[in-house]
mmCIF file of C-alpha atoms in Angstrom:
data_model
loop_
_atom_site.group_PDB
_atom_site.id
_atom_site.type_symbol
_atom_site.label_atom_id
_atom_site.label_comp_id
_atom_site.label_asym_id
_atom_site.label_seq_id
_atom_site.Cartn_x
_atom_site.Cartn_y
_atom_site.Cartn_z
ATOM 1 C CA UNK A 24 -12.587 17.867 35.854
ATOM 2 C CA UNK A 25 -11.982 18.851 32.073
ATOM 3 C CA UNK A 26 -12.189 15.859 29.337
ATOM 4 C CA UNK A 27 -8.418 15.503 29.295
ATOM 5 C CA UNK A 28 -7.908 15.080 33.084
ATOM 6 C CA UNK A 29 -10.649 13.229 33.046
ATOM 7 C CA UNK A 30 -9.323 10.413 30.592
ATOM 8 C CA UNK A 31 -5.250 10.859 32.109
ATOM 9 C CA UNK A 32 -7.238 9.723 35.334
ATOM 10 C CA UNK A 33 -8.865 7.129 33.586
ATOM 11 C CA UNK A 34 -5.582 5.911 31.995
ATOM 12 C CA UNK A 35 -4.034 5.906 35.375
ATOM 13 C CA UNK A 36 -5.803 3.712 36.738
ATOM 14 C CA UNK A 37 -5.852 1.304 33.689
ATOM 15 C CA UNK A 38 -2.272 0.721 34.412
ATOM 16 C CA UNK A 39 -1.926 0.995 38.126
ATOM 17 C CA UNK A 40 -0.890 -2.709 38.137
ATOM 18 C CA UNK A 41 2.022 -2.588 36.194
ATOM 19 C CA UNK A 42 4.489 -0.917 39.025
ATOM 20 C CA UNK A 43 7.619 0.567 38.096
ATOM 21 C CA UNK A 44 8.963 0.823 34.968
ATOM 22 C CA UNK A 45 13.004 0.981 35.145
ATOM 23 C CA UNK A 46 13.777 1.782 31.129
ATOM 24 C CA UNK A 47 14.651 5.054 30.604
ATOM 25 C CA UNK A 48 13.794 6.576 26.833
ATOM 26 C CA UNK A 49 13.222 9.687 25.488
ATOM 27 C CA UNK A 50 10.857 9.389 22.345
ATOM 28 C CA UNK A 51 10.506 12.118 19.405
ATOM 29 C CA UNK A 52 7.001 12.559 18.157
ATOM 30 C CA UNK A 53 5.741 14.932 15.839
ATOM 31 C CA UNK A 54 3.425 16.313 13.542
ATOM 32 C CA UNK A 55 2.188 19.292 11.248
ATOM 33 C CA UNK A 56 -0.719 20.613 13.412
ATOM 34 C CA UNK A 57 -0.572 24.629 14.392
ATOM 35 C CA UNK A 58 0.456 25.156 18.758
ATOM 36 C CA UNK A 59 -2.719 25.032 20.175
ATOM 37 C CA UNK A 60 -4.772 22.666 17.505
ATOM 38 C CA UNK A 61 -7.273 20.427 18.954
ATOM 39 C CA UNK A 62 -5.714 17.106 17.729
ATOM 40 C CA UNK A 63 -2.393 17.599 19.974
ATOM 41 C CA UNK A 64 -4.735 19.371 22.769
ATOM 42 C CA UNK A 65 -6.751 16.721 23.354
ATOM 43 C CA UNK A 66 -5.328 13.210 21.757
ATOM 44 C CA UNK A 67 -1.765 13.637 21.372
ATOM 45 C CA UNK A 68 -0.850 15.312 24.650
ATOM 46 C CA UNK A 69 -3.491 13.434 26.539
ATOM 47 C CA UNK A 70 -1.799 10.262 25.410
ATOM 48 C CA UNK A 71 1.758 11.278 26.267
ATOM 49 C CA UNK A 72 0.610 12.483 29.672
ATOM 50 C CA UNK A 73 -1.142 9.081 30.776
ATOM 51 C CA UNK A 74 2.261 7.877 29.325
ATOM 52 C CA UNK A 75 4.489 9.372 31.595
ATOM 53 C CA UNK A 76 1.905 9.212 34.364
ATOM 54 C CA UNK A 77 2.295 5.231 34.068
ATOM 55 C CA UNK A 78 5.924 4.836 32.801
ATOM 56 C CA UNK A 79 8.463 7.106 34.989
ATOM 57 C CA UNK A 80 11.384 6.663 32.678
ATOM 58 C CA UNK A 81 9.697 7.672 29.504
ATOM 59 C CA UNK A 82 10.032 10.911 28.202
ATOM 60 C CA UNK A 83 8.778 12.580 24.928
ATOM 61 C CA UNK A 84 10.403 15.134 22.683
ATOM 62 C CA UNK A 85 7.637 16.750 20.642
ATOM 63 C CA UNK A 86 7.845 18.797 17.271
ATOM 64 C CA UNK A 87 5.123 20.577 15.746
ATOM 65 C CA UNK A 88 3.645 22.489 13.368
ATOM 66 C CA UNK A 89 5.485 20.679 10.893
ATOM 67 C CA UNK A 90 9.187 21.577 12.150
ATOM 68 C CA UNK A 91 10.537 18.164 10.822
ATOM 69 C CA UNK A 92 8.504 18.618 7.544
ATOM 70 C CA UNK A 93 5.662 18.505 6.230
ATOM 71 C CA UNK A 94 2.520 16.036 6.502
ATOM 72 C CA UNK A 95 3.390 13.614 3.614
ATOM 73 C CA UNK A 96 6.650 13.279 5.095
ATOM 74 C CA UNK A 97 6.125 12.214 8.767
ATOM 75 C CA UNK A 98 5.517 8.304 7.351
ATOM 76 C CA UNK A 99 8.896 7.980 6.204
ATOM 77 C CA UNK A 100 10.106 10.011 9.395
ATOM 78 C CA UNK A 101 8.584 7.461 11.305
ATOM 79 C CA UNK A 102 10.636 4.484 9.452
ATOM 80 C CA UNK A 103 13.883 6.327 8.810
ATOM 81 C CA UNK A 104 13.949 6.819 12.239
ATOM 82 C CA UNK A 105 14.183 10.638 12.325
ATOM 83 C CA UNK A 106 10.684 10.334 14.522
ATOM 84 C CA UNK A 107 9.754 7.789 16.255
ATOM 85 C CA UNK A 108 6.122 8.553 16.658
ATOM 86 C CA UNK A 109 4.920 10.417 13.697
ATOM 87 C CA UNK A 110 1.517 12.109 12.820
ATOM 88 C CA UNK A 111 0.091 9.391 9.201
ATOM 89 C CA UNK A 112 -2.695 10.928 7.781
ATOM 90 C CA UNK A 113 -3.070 7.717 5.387
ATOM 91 C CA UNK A 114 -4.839 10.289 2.384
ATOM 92 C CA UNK A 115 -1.772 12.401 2.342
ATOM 93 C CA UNK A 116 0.335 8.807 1.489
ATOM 94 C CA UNK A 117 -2.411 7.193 -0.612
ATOM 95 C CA UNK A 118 0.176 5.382 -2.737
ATOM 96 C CA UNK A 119 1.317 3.988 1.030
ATOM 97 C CA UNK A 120 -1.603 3.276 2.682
ATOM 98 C CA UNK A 121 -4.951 3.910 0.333
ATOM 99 C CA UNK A 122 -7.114 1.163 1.826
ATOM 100 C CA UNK A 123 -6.071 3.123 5.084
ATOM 101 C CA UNK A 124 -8.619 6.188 4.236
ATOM 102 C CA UNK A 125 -11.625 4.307 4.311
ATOM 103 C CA UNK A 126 -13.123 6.951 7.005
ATOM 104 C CA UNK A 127 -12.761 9.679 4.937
ATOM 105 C CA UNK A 128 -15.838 8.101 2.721
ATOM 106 C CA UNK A 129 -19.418 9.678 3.069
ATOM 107 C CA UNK A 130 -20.536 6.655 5.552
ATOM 108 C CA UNK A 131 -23.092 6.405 8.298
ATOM 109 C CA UNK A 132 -21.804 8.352 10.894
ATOM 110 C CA UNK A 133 -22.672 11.732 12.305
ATOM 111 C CA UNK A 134 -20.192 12.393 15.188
ATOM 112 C CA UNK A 135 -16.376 12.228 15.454
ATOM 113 C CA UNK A 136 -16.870 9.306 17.827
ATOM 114 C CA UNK A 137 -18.719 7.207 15.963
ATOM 115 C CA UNK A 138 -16.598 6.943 13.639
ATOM 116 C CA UNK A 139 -12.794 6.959 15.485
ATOM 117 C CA UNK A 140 -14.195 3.838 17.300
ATOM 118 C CA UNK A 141 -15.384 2.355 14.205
ATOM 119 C CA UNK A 142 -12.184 3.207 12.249
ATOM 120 C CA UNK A 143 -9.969 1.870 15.289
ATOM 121 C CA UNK A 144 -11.461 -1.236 15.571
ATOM 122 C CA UNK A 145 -9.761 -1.947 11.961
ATOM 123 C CA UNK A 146 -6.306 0.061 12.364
ATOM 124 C CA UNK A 147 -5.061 -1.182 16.110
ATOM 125 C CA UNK A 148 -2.566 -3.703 15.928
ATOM 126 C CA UNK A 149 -4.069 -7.048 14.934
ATOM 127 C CA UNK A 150 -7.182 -5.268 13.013
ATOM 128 C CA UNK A 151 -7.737 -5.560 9.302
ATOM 129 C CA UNK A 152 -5.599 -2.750 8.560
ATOM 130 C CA UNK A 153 -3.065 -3.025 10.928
ATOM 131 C CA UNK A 154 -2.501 -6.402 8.825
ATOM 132 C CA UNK A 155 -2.761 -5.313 5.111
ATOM 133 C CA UNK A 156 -1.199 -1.584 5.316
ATOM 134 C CA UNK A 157 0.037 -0.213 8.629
ATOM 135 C CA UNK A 158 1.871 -3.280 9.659
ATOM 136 C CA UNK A 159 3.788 -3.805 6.306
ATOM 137 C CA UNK A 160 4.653 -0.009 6.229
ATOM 138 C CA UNK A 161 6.662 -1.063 9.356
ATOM 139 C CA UNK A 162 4.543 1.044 11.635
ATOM 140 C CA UNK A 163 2.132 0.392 14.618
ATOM 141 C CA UNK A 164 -0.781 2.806 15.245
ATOM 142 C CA UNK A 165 -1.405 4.110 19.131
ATOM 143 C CA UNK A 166 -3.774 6.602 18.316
ATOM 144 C CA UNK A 167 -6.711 8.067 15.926
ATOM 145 C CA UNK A 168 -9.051 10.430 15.221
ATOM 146 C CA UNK A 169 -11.592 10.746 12.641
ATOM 147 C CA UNK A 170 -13.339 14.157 12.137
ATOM 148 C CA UNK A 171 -17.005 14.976 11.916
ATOM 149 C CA UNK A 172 -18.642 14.928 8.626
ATOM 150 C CA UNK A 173 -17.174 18.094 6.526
ATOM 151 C CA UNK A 174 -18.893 20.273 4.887
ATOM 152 C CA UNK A 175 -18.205 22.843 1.702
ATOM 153 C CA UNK A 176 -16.796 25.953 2.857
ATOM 154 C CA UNK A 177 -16.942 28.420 -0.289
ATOM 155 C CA UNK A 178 -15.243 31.799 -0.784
ATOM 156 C CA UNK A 179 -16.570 34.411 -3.150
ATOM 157 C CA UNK A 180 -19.282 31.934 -5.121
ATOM 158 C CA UNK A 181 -22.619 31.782 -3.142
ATOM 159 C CA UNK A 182 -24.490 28.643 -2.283
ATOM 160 C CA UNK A 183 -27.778 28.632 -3.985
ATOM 161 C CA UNK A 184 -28.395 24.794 -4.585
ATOM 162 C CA UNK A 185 -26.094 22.151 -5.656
ATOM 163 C CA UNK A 186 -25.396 23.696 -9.120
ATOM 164 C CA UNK A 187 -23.615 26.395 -7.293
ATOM 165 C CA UNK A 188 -20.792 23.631 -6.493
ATOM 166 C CA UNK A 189 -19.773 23.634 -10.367
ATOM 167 C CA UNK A 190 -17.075 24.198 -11.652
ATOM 168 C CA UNK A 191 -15.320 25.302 -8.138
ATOM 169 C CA UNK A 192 -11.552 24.615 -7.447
ATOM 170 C CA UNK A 193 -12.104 22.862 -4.476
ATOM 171 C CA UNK A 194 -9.779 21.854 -1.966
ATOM 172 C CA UNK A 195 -9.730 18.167 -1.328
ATOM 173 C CA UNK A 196 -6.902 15.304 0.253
ATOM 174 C CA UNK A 197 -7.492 13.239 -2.353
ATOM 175 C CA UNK A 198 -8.992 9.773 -2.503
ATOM 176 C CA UNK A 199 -12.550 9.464 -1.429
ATOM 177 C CA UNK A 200 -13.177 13.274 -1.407
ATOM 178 C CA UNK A 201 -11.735 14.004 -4.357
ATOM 179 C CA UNK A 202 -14.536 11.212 -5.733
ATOM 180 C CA UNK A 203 -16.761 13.036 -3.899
ATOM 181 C CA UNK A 204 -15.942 16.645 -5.401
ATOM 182 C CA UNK A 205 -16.113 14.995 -9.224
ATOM 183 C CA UNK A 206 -19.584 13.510 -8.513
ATOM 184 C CA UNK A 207 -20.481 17.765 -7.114
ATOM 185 C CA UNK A 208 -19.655 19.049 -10.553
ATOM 186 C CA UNK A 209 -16.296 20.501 -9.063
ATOM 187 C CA UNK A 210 -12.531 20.558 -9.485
ATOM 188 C CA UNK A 211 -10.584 18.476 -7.058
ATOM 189 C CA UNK A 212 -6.997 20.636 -6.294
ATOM 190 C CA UNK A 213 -5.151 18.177 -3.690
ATOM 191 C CA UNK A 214 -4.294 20.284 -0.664
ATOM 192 C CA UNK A 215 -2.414 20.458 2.595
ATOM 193 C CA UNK A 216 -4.639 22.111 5.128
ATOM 194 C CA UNK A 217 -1.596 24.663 6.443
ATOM 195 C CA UNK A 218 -2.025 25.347 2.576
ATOM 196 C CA UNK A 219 -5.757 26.393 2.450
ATOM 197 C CA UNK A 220 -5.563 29.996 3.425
ATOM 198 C CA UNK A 221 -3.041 31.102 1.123
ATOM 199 C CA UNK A 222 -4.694 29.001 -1.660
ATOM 200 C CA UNK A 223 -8.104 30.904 -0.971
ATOM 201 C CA UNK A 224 -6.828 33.964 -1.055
ATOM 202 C CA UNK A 225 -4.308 33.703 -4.123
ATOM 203 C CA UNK A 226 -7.396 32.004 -6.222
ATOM 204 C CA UNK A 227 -5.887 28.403 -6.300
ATOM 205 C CA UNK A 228 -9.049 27.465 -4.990
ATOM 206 C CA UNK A 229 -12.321 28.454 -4.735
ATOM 207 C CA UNK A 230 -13.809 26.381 -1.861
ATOM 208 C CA UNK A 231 -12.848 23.909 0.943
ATOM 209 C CA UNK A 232 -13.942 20.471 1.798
ATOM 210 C CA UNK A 233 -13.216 20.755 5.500
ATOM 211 C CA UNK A 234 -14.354 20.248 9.053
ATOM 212 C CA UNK A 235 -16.010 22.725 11.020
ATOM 213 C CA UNK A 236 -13.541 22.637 14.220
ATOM 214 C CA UNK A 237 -10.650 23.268 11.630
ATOM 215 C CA UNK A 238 -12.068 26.392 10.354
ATOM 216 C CA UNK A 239 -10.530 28.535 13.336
ATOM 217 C CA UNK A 240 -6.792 26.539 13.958
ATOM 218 C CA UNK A 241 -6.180 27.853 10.320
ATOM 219 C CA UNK A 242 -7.448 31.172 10.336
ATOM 220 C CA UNK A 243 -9.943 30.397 7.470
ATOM 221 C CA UNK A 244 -13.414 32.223 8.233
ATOM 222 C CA UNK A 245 -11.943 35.153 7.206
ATOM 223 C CA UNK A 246 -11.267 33.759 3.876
ATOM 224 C CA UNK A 247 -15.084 32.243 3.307
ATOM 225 C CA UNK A 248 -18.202 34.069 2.286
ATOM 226 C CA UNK A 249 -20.677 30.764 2.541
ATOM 227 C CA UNK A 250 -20.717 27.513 3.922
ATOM 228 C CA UNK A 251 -23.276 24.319 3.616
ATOM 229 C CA UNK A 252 -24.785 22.618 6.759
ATOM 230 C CA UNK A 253 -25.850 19.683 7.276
ATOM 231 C CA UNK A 254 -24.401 17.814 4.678
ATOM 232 C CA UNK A 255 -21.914 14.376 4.644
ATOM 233 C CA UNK A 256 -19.404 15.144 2.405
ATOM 234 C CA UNK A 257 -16.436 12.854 3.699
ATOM 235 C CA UNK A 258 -14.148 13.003 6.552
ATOM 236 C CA UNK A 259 -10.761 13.090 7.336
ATOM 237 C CA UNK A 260 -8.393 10.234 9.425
ATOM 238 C CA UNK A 261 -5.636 11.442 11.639
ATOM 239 C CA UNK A 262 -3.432 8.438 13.221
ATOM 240 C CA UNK A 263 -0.210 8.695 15.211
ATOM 241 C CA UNK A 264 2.094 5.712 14.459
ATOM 242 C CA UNK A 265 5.219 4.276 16.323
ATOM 243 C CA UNK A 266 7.741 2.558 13.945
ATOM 244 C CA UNK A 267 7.759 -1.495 14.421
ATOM 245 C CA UNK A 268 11.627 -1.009 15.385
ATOM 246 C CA UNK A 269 11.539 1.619 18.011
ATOM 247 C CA UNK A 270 8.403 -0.231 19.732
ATOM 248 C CA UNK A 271 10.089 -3.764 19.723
ATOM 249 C CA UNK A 272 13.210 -2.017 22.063
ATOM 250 C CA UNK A 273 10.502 -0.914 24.881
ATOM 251 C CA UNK A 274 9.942 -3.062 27.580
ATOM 252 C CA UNK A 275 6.481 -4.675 27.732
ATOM 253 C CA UNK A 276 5.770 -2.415 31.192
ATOM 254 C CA UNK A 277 6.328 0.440 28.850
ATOM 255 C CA UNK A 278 4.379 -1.290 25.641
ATOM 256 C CA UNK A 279 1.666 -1.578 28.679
ATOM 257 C CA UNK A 280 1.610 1.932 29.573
ATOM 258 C CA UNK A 281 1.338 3.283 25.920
ATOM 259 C CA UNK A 282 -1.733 0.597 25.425
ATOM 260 C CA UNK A 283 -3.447 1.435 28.206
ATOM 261 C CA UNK A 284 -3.153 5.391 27.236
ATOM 262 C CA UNK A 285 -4.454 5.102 23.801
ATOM 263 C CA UNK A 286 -7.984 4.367 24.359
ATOM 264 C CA UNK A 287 -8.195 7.306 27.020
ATOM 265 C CA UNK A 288 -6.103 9.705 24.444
ATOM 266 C CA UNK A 289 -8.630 8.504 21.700
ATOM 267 C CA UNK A 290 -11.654 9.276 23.770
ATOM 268 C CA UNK A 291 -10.516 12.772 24.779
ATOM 269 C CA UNK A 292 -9.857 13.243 21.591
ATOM 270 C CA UNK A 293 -13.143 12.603 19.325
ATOM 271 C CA UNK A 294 -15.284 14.217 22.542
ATOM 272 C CA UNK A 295 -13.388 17.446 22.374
ATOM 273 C CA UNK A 296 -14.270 17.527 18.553
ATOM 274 C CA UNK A 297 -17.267 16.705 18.703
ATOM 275 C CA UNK A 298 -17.787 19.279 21.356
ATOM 276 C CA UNK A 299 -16.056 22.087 19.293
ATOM 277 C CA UNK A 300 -18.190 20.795 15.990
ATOM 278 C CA UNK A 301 -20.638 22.703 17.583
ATOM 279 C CA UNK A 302 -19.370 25.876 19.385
ATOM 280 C CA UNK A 303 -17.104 26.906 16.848
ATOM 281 C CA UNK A 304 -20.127 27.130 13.886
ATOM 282 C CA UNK A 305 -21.164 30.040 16.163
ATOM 283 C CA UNK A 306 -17.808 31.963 15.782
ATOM 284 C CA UNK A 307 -17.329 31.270 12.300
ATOM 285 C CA UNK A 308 -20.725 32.826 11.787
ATOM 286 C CA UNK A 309 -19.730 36.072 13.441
ATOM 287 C CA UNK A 310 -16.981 36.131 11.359
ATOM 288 C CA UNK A 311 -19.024 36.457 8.238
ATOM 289 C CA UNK A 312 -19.817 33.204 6.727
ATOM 290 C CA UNK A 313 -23.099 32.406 5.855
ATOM 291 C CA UNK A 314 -23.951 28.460 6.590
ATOM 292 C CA UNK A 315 -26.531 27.916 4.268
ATOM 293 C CA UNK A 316 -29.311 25.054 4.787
ATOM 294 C CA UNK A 317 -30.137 23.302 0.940
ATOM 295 C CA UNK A 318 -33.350 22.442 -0.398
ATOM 296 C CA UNK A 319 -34.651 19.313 0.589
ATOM 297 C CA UNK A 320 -34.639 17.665 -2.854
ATOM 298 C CA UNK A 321 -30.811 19.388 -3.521
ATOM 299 C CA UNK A 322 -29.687 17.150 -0.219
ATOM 300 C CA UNK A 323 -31.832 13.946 -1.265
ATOM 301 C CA UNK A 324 -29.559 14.827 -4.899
ATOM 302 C CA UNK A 325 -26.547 15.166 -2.969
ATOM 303 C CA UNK A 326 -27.004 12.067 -0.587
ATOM 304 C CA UNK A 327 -27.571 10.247 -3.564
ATOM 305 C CA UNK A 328 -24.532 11.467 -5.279
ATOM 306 C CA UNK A 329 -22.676 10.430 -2.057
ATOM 307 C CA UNK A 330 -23.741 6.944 -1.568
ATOM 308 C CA UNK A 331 -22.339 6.174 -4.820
ATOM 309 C CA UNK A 332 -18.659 7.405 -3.558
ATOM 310 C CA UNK A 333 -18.023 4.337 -0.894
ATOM 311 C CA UNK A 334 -18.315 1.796 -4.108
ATOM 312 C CA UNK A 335 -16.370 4.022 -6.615
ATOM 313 C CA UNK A 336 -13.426 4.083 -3.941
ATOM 314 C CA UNK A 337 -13.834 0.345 -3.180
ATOM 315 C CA UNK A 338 -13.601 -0.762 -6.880
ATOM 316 C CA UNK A 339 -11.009 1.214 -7.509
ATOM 317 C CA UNK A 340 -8.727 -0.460 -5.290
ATOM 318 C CA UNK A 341 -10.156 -3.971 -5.841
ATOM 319 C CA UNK A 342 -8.986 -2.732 -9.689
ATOM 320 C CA UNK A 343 -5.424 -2.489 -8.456
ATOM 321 C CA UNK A 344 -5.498 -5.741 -6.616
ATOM 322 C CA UNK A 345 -5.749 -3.984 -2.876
ATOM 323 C CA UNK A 346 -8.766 -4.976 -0.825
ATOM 324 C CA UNK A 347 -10.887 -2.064 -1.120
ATOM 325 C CA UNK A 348 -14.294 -4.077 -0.897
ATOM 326 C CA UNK A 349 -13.033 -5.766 2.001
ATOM 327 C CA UNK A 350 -11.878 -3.192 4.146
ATOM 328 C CA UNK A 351 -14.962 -1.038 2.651
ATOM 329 C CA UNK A 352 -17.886 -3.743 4.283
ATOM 330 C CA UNK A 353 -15.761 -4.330 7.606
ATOM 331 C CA UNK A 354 -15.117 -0.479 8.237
ATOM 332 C CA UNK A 355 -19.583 -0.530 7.393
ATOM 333 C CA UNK A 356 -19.914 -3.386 9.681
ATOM 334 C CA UNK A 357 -17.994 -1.926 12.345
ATOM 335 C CA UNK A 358 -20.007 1.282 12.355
ATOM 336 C CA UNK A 359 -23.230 -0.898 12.372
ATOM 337 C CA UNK A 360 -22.260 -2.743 15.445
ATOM 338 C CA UNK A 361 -22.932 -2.003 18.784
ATOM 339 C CA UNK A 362 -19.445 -1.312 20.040
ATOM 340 C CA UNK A 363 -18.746 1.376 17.139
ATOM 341 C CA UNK A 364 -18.822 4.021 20.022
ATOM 342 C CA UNK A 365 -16.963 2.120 22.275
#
């Protein structure tokens, strides 16, 4: 059985009690992500399936690779009402949900898992962010993902130590990473990933902050000449969100079914990336990039340099009268406990 059939199974049988459910709705969902993408692969249409599995009269109508616009939009798809479900990737709407991007920091966690169960813990409905940022934007989240640890993907330049990294337009999504890329020596250039290739190529930018599995859905290796290893350089936080209005029409059977889906959805979802953190290195390799292992005192420099970025984000906010401390120490606690991986 393959991870997604596995966790539809498991979401079956998470809801087997609830019978029958009589409403009959067709939902639109969407997001930015190319046809074939890992994130709608193995979260978003694992989720829908165990859905529809569980609620009989629920149907979805899905757009994607941006067809309804593009990622800094699908927020206020979600509550105008164009979408009902809609792909909030809080660092593309910082000045909407900033305290929401607290994954994307260079914290203490190596796998996607570790830190999607971390970061959920804090953005399902009744968590700390669900409270101060999701649930005042008038949305409710049923699903996330949080990547593995990116690394700097460089074209042209190469990677002999950490002073290579200055100076470089690099590719960021704002907010913690774009700390991160000041504290390198580089040029932050804010950046939609569907963006990155033609950026490369026309010179916008000289390098990537980006996750390994993402390389490939974007056609990128063919764009990169060198690439770090082994490095925590920030993350990146993918939720899907229902708007508060659409969810309060569905009946609680079908509130039930969506509930019980999520976890399964979210599971599939960071194992498959995980999974693909590692295979796809391999390919991207053959394609020509060069991953390139630093010295041991250039990573000590740049885990240093990193550490500090958690705290710069967090006082920022606190600055501005959010609660980026707050929401900084619960998202560290949460990693730190036991059920961080669920």
């Amino acid at each position: 059985m393959n991870i997604s059939a596995k966790w539809i199974a498991a979401a079956c049988i998470a809801v087997s009690a609830t019978g029958a459910v009589a409403q009959e709705v067709t939902l639109r969902i969407g997001d930015t992500f190319p046809v074939g993408h890992y994130t709608p692969e193995n979260l978003v249409k694992v989720w829908m399936a165990g859905v529809e599995e569980n609620a009989p009269g629920v149907s979805f109508e899905y757009f994607q690779a941006g067809q309804l616009g593009k990622a800094k939009d699908h927020l206020k798809l979600a509550q105008s009402g164009v979408l009902d479900i809609a792909y909030v990737a809080p660092s593309y709407v910082s000045d909407k949900l900033p305290m929401s991007s607290v994954a994307e920091l260079p914290e203490a966690f190596t796998t996607a898992c570790e830190g999607t169960w971390a970061y959920w813990k804090l953005a399902q409905p009744g968590g700390l962010l669900d409270e101060i940022e999701f649930k005042p934007n008038g949305v409710r989240v049923l699903m996330v993902m949080v990547l593995p640890p990116y690394q700097l993907y460089v074209r042209g330049t190469e990677i002999d130590g950490v002073d290579s990294f200055k100076g470089l337009k690099i590719r960021t999504t704002g907010g913690a990473k774009e700390i991160a890329t000041v504290k390198l020596g580089g040029v932050p250039v804010q950046m939609a990933a569907p963006e990155a290739r033609n950026g490369l190529t026309r010179g916008t930018i000289d390098a990537l902050l980006f996750p390994t599995p993402s390389i490939l859905p974007y056609d990128l290796a063919t764009a990169l000449d060198y690439a770090t290893e082994g490095l925590n350089l920030g993350s990146f936080v993918t939720t899907y969100a229902i708007s508060l209005d659409k969810w309060n029409t569905l009946s609680p059977e079908v509130q039930e079914a969506m509930t019980a889906a999520s976890e399964a959805a979210i599971q599939s979802g960071c194992e498959a990336v995980d999974a693909l953190n590692a295979a796809d290195k391999q390919t991207i390799t053959e394609a020509g990039v060069e991953y390139v292992t630093l010295s041991d005192a250039d990573q000590q420099k740049i885990s240093d340099l990193m550490a500090e970025v958690g705290t710069e984000w967090a006082s920022q906010l606190d600055e501005r009268g959010k609660k980026g401390t707050e929401v900084l120490e619960a998202f560290r606690a949460s990693l730190a406990s036991d059920g961080a991986s669920n």
